Amino acid sequence: MVTYVFEKNKGEPLYRQLYEFLRNDIISGVLAGGTKLPSKRAFADHLGVSKVTVEGAYSLLISEGYVYSLAKKGYFVEDSVDIKPHAAGKAHASVKEEESKKYAVDLSSNTVPPGQFPFSVWSKLMRNVCLDYRDELLLPMPYNGAENLRESIAEFLFEQRGMNVLPSQIIIGSGSEYFYSVIVRMLGNDLIYAVEDPCYRRIALSYAQNGVERVPVPIDKGGIITEKLKELNPDVLHISPSHNFPTGTVTGPRRRKEILNAFFGANGKYIIEDDFDSELRFNGKPIPTLYSSDPESRVIYMNTFSKTLAPSIRISYMVVPSSLAERCRSVVSAGGCPVSSFEQYTLAGFISKGYFERHLNRNRKYYKCLRDSLISAYKDNPISKLSEIEESDAGLHFFIKLYTDMDDEKVKTGLENAGIKVSFLSDYVACPSKETQHRLLVNYSGLTVDGFLTAADKICDIISSH
Amino acid sequence: MVTYVFEKNKGEPLYRQLYEFLRNDIISGVLAGGTKLPSKRAFADHLGVSKVTVEGAYSLLISEGYVYSLAKKGYFVEDSVDIKPHAAGKAHASVKEEESKKYAVDLSSNTVPPGQFPFSVWSKLMRNVCLDYRDELLLPMPYNGAENLRESIAEFLFEQRGMNVLPSQIIIGSGSEYFYSVIVRMLGNDLIYAVEDPCYRRIALSYAQNGVERVPVPIDKGGIITEKLKELNPDVLHISPSHNFPTGTVTGPRRRKEILNAFFGANGKYIIEDDFDSELRFNGKPIPTLYSSDPESRVIYMNTFSKTLAPSIRISYMVVPSSLAERCRSVVSAGGCPVSSFEQYTLAGFISKGYFERHLNRNRKYYKCLRDSLISAYKDNPISKLSEIEESDAGLHFFIKLYTDMDDEKVKTGLENAGIKVSFLSDYVACPSKETQHRLLVNYSGLTVDGFLTAADKICDIISSH
């Protein structure tokens, strides 16, 4: 009969200690499959413990499938209990942590300078949320998000965008990509989705990943070319009318009207108005949304706080017209709201107490000053002889149009070798043309004048030596 | 010529004021489509402002499409600029805020009592995160989540579950449902997915919503019936071996071996080990994971903090075998990590500083005491004559098997009319049988003894009067 030594003062009940001894011996093969275990009474006597202790251990082992009992025969070790954790190191050594190359200067994406995030307010609000909403925080979130956040957003949309929206029409999600996937499930994946050309890469990529057919519709200086739109006749149009990325093109009122007309009267057609970054225009108020202009309620409006607060804050929202409310509810409610209640309550306070508006105003000023100093530095640099700046009025980037016939990819490689990461308009274009060449994108929110000049000098070197 | 009165001390530049005057008049129709606007010089003289002011206003209106210019002819108001926000109230009045019915007692779902969430520690950690990680917090998150959180989880899995996992194999997501969708995109939607019968409703629902074919595989007291599994021959098996929901069944070592064998040698077959709630077992250590037992690396392991911390904290994770690393990266990186960096850093500290383990220990004790008092109250109540308790060793629920032939739905309706919400085992079953009837589920984490007895009395009334 097997013998085990118990540790009386271990703080762990004896039945558990016995359970662990037996389990280890079964796993390691000391007790082979089919072995008959001692009867409870005999084992208890042998080990000097009570019968209840052995009983407790046996019943745990049975419940976990290590041991089985046969009526009137006793307790036996299960066969095939030779499952051992395998050496993980080997199998997985090939998966290395992704090495993200470090660049000295990065013009290819926007980052938020730490000074531009309202850490102290945010931190204070989070602490208050923990104090004030103890009960509410722990409840499962409604599928469409916290009610006070939806109310704050509705208020904000009314004041800032002139939109008349009920809190119940708003759905909270964890970033634009979350909604791209919700939209496909809501509207269907057997439809043709049109996207602007050029557009934000993740929009096209997300639709591809969600398995839908998508067609690019070219834009000119007035926005999407409506003749082309009519010709392609998509079921769904994904558009950023107040600010195409990366061209900054604003879709003017006439084009808007034409777009809405193209979708009127046809059942099952929808427009997705992706309004990201519209809050960061420097001049003029953002123009009215397509959502507000559509009497047929065919526009799904979406926006995100990742652009205006920080990319690592994953809160976005969608405004759903009443005709889609039920379909949206059935798609979203299965997964539940993906955003933590703590952050939803914090953001609700941030908006409703006026911090968000002040944050936007402060950021607009900061980024405008930054852009002005970059452009003034540009003008004093030799690069200004080899290029021109194409400014757009909105967003956190501008273009440098290079006077060169050098291929964009070549310029990019040359700069990358010098530790400078850039992107070109051509990176965002589905159907390239002459006009989409040689336009280098400067995403400047995280840039310093010094970093910008380093890049400018290198750009001069590369295109001069061509 | 139109005249506008400027507010000199408004703090808004004159060109903006002019832009707004003109824009309002265009939108409201005062300036009709085709109207020729005054020349810049003449308008400036007329208004008593500089030419630059008029220029600024015109160029904004042009960039937004309200006005167009014709060479040598001047500036004109665009046609079709009659877009007015429509009255939103009417169109949307039919969408009402969802009314979630309030119940006096709810046995159908678990909630976290506020005393069981570590508010003060969580709040302190969040504050520290805001102080310590200013720069890191604002960077875009890697697609697989914050490195320090993945390191903490890898350590935790090693210590608590004996799993040998690299942080690079871990992907952070916003809840189990997020991963169900990732898995379908990663493995394909043309495969047959098997789920346990019964299982957590959202698992089956999520697969349905992701458009895949799914088959239920029945379980008995030892876990999934492997003969049935072989017969159905699915491509993917979704299983919670350490704790089926809601039966609490543990898949024993022999069955585990059989399951792994059934998947060995066949290419493209995968097992999804959904390990939620495994931390809340009261007796014995959680048994080893399938993940650790699989020499072929065909197991995708997943778990969530929504069950162990609070349902409103949306952080879950998945451990991906190296064979799937690239496919996973390409699916997940398109959307980016859906969880806020603030909460990822907070949770990382919560785990690595040992708070999570203490939280689990404390909760295990609390819930065990709560369960014991409920069961003792049950024994003193008349309901104990009309039913028996079926305890399972894990999780935050038990069953009351009712001695009645009354239909589950009828009992449920009777209780709902009395303000008591319940669910039955039969609600979770795909293929019903006699054995899945009359088993009422008691999710007790948020329950009080008093609430439980209210429900027990009502249950007695209903089945006695049948």
XYZ file of N, CA and C in Angstrom, chain A residues 50 84 172 191 202 204 211 234 238 250 266 307 340-341 348 358 365 382 412 434 453:
63
model
N -8.525 10.087 8.986
C -9.910 9.617 9.082
C -10.395 9.122 7.729
N 1.198 14.531 -19.858
C 2.182 15.370 -19.171
C 2.347 16.666 -19.945
N -21.924 52.121 -28.533
C -20.519 52.321 -28.162
C -19.708 51.090 -28.582
N -23.138 42.241 -50.388
C -23.386 43.535 -51.027
C -22.081 44.095 -51.580
N -7.010 51.113 -43.388
C -7.729 50.120 -42.583
C -9.182 49.945 -43.004
N -10.375 49.862 -46.198
C -10.385 48.870 -47.277
C -10.013 47.487 -46.744
N -14.704 39.890 -45.787
C -15.133 39.068 -46.914
C -16.163 39.717 -47.826
N -22.980 50.910 -56.181
C -22.767 50.036 -55.026
C -24.002 50.008 -54.117
N -19.067 53.979 -48.237
C -18.329 54.380 -47.033
C -17.566 55.658 -47.373
N -12.945 68.059 -48.799
C -14.266 68.182 -48.211
C -15.296 67.954 -49.314
N -33.839 53.761 -53.461
C -33.422 52.379 -53.655
C -33.393 51.696 -52.295
N -8.804 59.221 -32.271
C -8.076 60.275 -32.982
C -7.986 61.536 -32.139
N -14.863 48.666 -21.606
C -14.957 48.631 -20.151
C -15.831 49.747 -19.605
N -16.622 49.429 -18.594
C -17.496 50.436 -17.997
C -16.694 51.559 -17.348
N -17.620 59.751 -20.200
C -18.896 60.468 -20.071
C -18.698 61.744 -19.250
N -12.876 71.714 -24.261
C -11.662 72.488 -23.973
C -10.425 71.774 -24.516
N -5.401 74.662 -31.224
C -4.416 75.750 -31.140
C -3.001 75.201 -31.192
N 16.443 74.370 -47.809
C 16.627 74.156 -49.249
C 15.522 73.322 -49.896
N 11.255 56.458 -50.608
C 10.918 55.873 -49.319
C 12.047 54.977 -48.800
N -0.937 59.902 -62.494
C 0.192 60.848 -62.384
C 0.037 61.757 -61.174
N 13.334 68.933 -39.864
C 14.434 69.445 -40.677
C 15.426 68.331 -41.037
